[in-house]
CSV table of C-alpha atoms in Angstrom, one decimal:
chain,number,residue,atom,x,y,z
A,18,UNK,CA,1.0,-16.2,10.6
A,19,UNK,CA,2.3,-13.8,13.4
A,20,UNK,CA,5.8,-12.6,13.2
A,21,UNK,CA,7.9,-10.9,15.8
A,22,UNK,CA,7.9,-7.1,15.8
A,23,UNK,CA,9.1,-5.9,12.4
A,24,UNK,CA,10.4,-2.4,11.7
A,25,UNK,CA,8.2,-0.5,9.1
A,26,UNK,CA,11.2,0.2,7.0
A,27,UNK,CA,11.9,-3.6,6.7
A,28,UNK,CA,8.2,-4.1,5.5
A,29,UNK,CA,8.6,-1.5,2.9
A,30,UNK,CA,11.8,-3.2,1.6
A,31,UNK,CA,9.9,-6.4,1.2
A,32,UNK,CA,7.7,-4.7,-1.5
A,33,UNK,CA,11.0,-3.8,-3.2
A,34,UNK,CA,12.3,-7.3,-2.9
A,35,UNK,CA,8.9,-8.7,-4.3
A,36,UNK,CA,9.0,-6.4,-7.3
A,37,UNK,CA,12.5,-7.3,-8.0
A,38,UNK,CA,11.8,-11.0,-7.8
A,39,UNK,CA,8.8,-10.7,-10.0
A,40,UNK,CA,11.1,-9.0,-12.6
A,41,UNK,CA,13.6,-11.8,-12.3
A,42,UNK,CA,10.9,-14.4,-12.6
A,43,UNK,CA,9.6,-12.8,-15.7
A,44,UNK,CA,13.1,-12.9,-17.1
A,45,UNK,CA,13.3,-16.6,-16.5
A,46,UNK,CA,15.7,-16.6,-13.4
A,47,UNK,CA,15.2,-19.7,-11.2
A,48,UNK,CA,17.5,-18.8,-8.3
A,49,UNK,CA,19.2,-15.6,-6.9
A,50,UNK,CA,21.7,-14.9,-4.2
A,51,UNK,CA,21.3,-12.2,-1.6
A,52,UNK,CA,24.1,-10.4,-3.3
A,53,UNK,CA,22.3,-10.4,-6.6
A,54,UNK,CA,18.9,-9.6,-5.1
A,55,UNK,CA,20.5,-6.7,-3.2
A,56,UNK,CA,22.3,-5.4,-6.4
A,57,UNK,CA,19.0,-5.4,-8.4
A,58,UNK,CA,17.1,-3.8,-5.6
A,59,UNK,CA,20.0,-1.3,-4.8
A,60,UNK,CA,20.0,-2.6,-1.1
A,61,UNK,CA,23.1,-4.0,0.7
A,62,UNK,CA,23.1,-7.8,0.8
A,63,UNK,CA,23.5,-7.8,4.6
A,64,UNK,CA,20.3,-5.8,4.8
A,65,UNK,CA,18.5,-8.2,2.5
A,66,UNK,CA,19.4,-11.2,4.7
A,67,UNK,CA,18.5,-9.4,7.9
A,68,UNK,CA,15.1,-8.2,6.5
A,69,UNK,CA,14.3,-11.8,5.4
A,70,UNK,CA,15.2,-13.2,8.7
A,71,UNK,CA,12.3,-11.5,10.5
A,72,UNK,CA,10.0,-13.9,8.7
A,73,UNK,CA,11.9,-17.1,8.7
A,74,UNK,CA,14.6,-19.1,6.9
A,75,UNK,CA,14.7,-18.8,3.1
A,76,UNK,CA,17.0,-20.2,0.6
A,77,UNK,CA,20.0,-22.8,0.8
A,78,UNK,CA,23.5,-21.9,1.7
A,79,UNK,CA,25.6,-22.0,-1.5
A,80,UNK,CA,22.6,-22.1,-3.8
A,81,UNK,CA,20.6,-19.0,-3.0
A,82,UNK,CA,16.9,-18.5,-3.0
A,83,UNK,CA,14.4,-19.9,-5.3
A,84,UNK,CA,13.1,-16.9,-7.2
A,85,UNK,CA,9.5,-18.2,-7.7
A,86,UNK,CA,9.2,-19.6,-4.1
A,87,UNK,CA,10.6,-16.5,-2.4
A,88,UNK,CA,8.5,-14.1,-4.4
A,89,UNK,CA,5.3,-16.3,-3.6
A,90,UNK,CA,6.3,-16.2,0.2
A,91,UNK,CA,6.9,-12.5,0.2
A,92,UNK,CA,3.7,-11.8,-1.7
A,93,UNK,CA,1.9,-13.9,0.9
A,94,UNK,CA,3.6,-12.1,3.9
A,95,UNK,CA,2.5,-8.6,2.2
A,96,UNK,CA,-1.0,-9.8,1.7
A,97,UNK,CA,-0.6,-9.7,-2.0
A,98,UNK,CA,-1.8,-13.3,-2.5
A,99,UNK,CA,-5.4,-12.1,-2.2
A,100,UNK,CA,-7.6,-9.1,-3.4
A,101,UNK,CA,-8.5,-6.2,-1.3
A,102,UNK,CA,-11.5,-3.9,-1.6
A,103,UNK,CA,-10.7,-0.3,-1.2
A,104,UNK,CA,-12.9,2.8,-0.6
A,105,UNK,CA,-11.7,6.3,-2.0
A,106,UNK,CA,-13.0,9.4,-0.4
A,107,UNK,CA,-12.5,12.5,-2.4
A,108,UNK,CA,-13.6,12.7,-6.0
A,109,UNK,CA,-11.4,15.8,-7.0
A,110,UNK,CA,-8.4,15.8,-9.3
A,111,UNK,CA,-6.2,13.8,-6.9
A,112,UNK,CA,-8.9,11.2,-6.3
A,113,UNK,CA,-9.6,10.7,-9.9
A,114,UNK,CA,-5.9,10.2,-10.7
A,115,UNK,CA,-5.7,7.6,-7.9
A,116,UNK,CA,-8.8,5.9,-9.1
A,117,UNK,CA,-7.4,5.7,-12.6
A,118,UNK,CA,-4.0,4.4,-11.5
A,119,UNK,CA,-3.6,0.8,-13.0
A,120,UNK,CA,-0.9,-0.3,-10.5
A,121,UNK,CA,-3.5,-0.7,-7.6
A,122,UNK,CA,-5.6,-3.3,-9.5
A,123,UNK,CA,-2.4,-5.1,-10.7
A,124,UNK,CA,-1.3,-5.7,-7.1
A,125,UNK,CA,-4.8,-6.7,-6.0
A,126,UNK,CA,-6.2,-3.5,-4.7
A,127,UNK,CA,-9.7,-2.8,-6.1
A,128,UNK,CA,-11.4,0.6,-5.7
A,129,UNK,CA,-15.0,-0.6,-5.4
A,130,UNK,CA,-16.5,2.6,-4.0
A,131,UNK,CA,-15.9,6.4,-4.3
A,132,UNK,CA,-17.3,9.1,-1.9
A,133,UNK,CA,-17.6,12.8,-1.8
A,134,UNK,CA,-19.8,15.3,-0.1
A,135,UNK,CA,-20.0,17.7,-3.1
A,136,UNK,CA,-23.6,17.6,-4.6
A,137,UNK,CA,-22.2,18.4,-8.0
A,138,UNK,CA,-20.2,15.2,-7.9
A,139,UNK,CA,-22.6,12.8,-6.4
A,140,UNK,CA,-24.1,10.1,-8.8
A,141,UNK,CA,-21.5,11.0,-11.4
A,142,UNK,CA,-19.8,7.9,-12.8
A,143,UNK,CA,-16.2,7.0,-13.1
A,144,UNK,CA,-15.7,4.0,-15.4
A,145,UNK,CA,-19.2,2.8,-14.5
A,146,UNK,CA,-18.8,3.3,-10.7
A,147,UNK,CA,-21.2,5.9,-9.2
A,148,UNK,CA,-19.8,8.4,-6.8
A,149,UNK,CA,-21.7,8.1,-3.5
A,150,UNK,CA,-22.4,10.6,-0.7
A,151,UNK,CA,-19.9,10.2,2.2
A,152,UNK,CA,-23.0,9.5,4.5
A,153,UNK,CA,-23.4,6.1,2.7
A,154,UNK,CA,-19.9,4.9,3.5
A,155,UNK,CA,-20.7,2.8,6.6
A,156,UNK,CA,-23.4,0.8,4.7
A,157,UNK,CA,-21.3,0.4,1.5
A,158,UNK,CA,-18.2,-0.6,3.5
A,159,UNK,CA,-20.2,-3.4,5.2
A,160,UNK,CA,-22.0,-4.4,1.9
A,161,UNK,CA,-18.7,-4.6,-0.2
A,162,UNK,CA,-16.5,-5.9,2.6
A,163,UNK,CA,-14.1,-3.0,2.2
A,164,UNK,CA,-10.9,-3.3,4.3
A,165,UNK,CA,-8.7,-0.3,3.1
A,166,UNK,CA,-9.6,3.4,2.7
A,167,UNK,CA,-7.9,6.0,0.8
A,168,UNK,CA,-8.2,9.7,1.7
A,169,UNK,CA,-7.9,12.4,-1.0
A,170,UNK,CA,-9.7,15.3,0.6
A,171,UNK,CA,-8.5,18.7,1.8
A,172,UNK,CA,-6.6,18.5,5.1
A,173,UNK,CA,-9.4,20.3,7.0
A,174,UNK,CA,-11.6,17.4,6.3
A,175,UNK,CA,-9.2,14.5,6.7
A,176,UNK,CA,-9.5,13.7,10.3
A,177,UNK,CA,-13.1,13.5,10.2
A,178,UNK,CA,-13.1,11.3,7.2
A,179,UNK,CA,-10.6,9.0,8.7
A,180,UNK,CA,-12.7,8.7,11.8
A,181,UNK,CA,-15.8,7.8,9.7
A,182,UNK,CA,-13.8,5.2,8.0
A,183,UNK,CA,-12.6,3.6,11.3
A,184,UNK,CA,-16.1,3.6,12.9
A,185,UNK,CA,-17.3,1.9,9.6
A,186,UNK,CA,-14.9,-0.9,10.1
A,187,UNK,CA,-12.1,0.0,7.7
A,188,UNK,CA,-8.8,-1.4,9.2
A,189,UNK,CA,-6.2,0.5,7.1
A,190,UNK,CA,-6.1,4.0,5.7
A,191,UNK,CA,-3.8,5.5,3.2
A,192,UNK,CA,-3.9,9.3,3.7
A,193,UNK,CA,-3.0,11.8,0.8
A,194,UNK,CA,-4.0,14.8,2.8
A,195,UNK,CA,-1.1,16.9,4.2
A,196,UNK,CA,-2.2,16.3,7.7
A,197,UNK,CA,-1.2,14.0,10.6
A,198,UNK,CA,-4.2,11.8,11.7
A,199,UNK,CA,-4.9,10.7,15.1
A,200,UNK,CA,-6.6,7.3,15.1
A,201,UNK,CA,-7.1,4.3,17.4
A,202,UNK,CA,-4.3,1.7,17.3
A,203,UNK,CA,-6.5,-1.0,15.6
A,204,UNK,CA,-6.8,1.4,12.5
A,205,UNK,CA,-3.5,1.4,10.8
A,206,UNK,CA,-2.5,4.4,8.7
A,207,UNK,CA,0.0,5.4,6.1
A,208,UNK,CA,0.5,9.0,4.8
A,209,UNK,CA,1.8,10.1,1.4
A,210,UNK,CA,2.6,13.9,1.6
A,211,UNK,CA,3.9,14.8,-1.9
A,212,UNK,CA,4.9,18.3,-0.8
A,213,UNK,CA,7.2,16.8,1.9
A,214,UNK,CA,8.7,14.5,-0.7
A,215,UNK,CA,9.5,17.5,-2.9
A,216,UNK,CA,10.9,19.5,0.2
A,217,UNK,CA,13.2,16.6,1.0
A,218,UNK,CA,14.6,16.7,-2.6
A,219,UNK,CA,15.0,20.6,-2.5
A,220,UNK,CA,17.0,20.2,0.7
A,221,UNK,CA,19.6,18.1,-1.2
A,222,UNK,CA,19.6,20.4,-4.1
A,223,UNK,CA,20.7,23.3,-1.8
A,224,UNK,CA,23.7,21.4,-0.5
């Protein structure tokens, strides 16, 4: 289903709501008000209602939201009602940490291919998955129906890797390299720069 243009910040909050609802569901809650959901998610209830309104009408006035139904709907909106095959490029320390992170698989993101260009790493196995040379990425993306790519390479190589991913048919990229990527609009991207996150925290510590 297509929705009207939604701010990225609202989409990110949907993930927080979905996690909060999953926790409530595990605790046996059947209904929740926007005030309660906002309190648990540490987000104002007015913002909760505004965010949900982008995607339709939920809940009943005076009764709140069905925890199970709202959680199901938000997971559907976020694409978490299916599995996604993921390619990881970069078999260094960061790449290995990302590959080993169990949270991806729990949410339906399965790293099914790992690539590098270091001859010393090619053909080594991580939990039974063989590291492939980056030149094999296009054929493996097609073979394994990979939709998402993760970049964990030095910044000097990130742009080239991202372009290779896009040409191979990958539609979304999560970039861990500290570099801004320039990609065609049909190839969506997100960036996680851990140094910037620490810099933001250090800013507040100096005040």
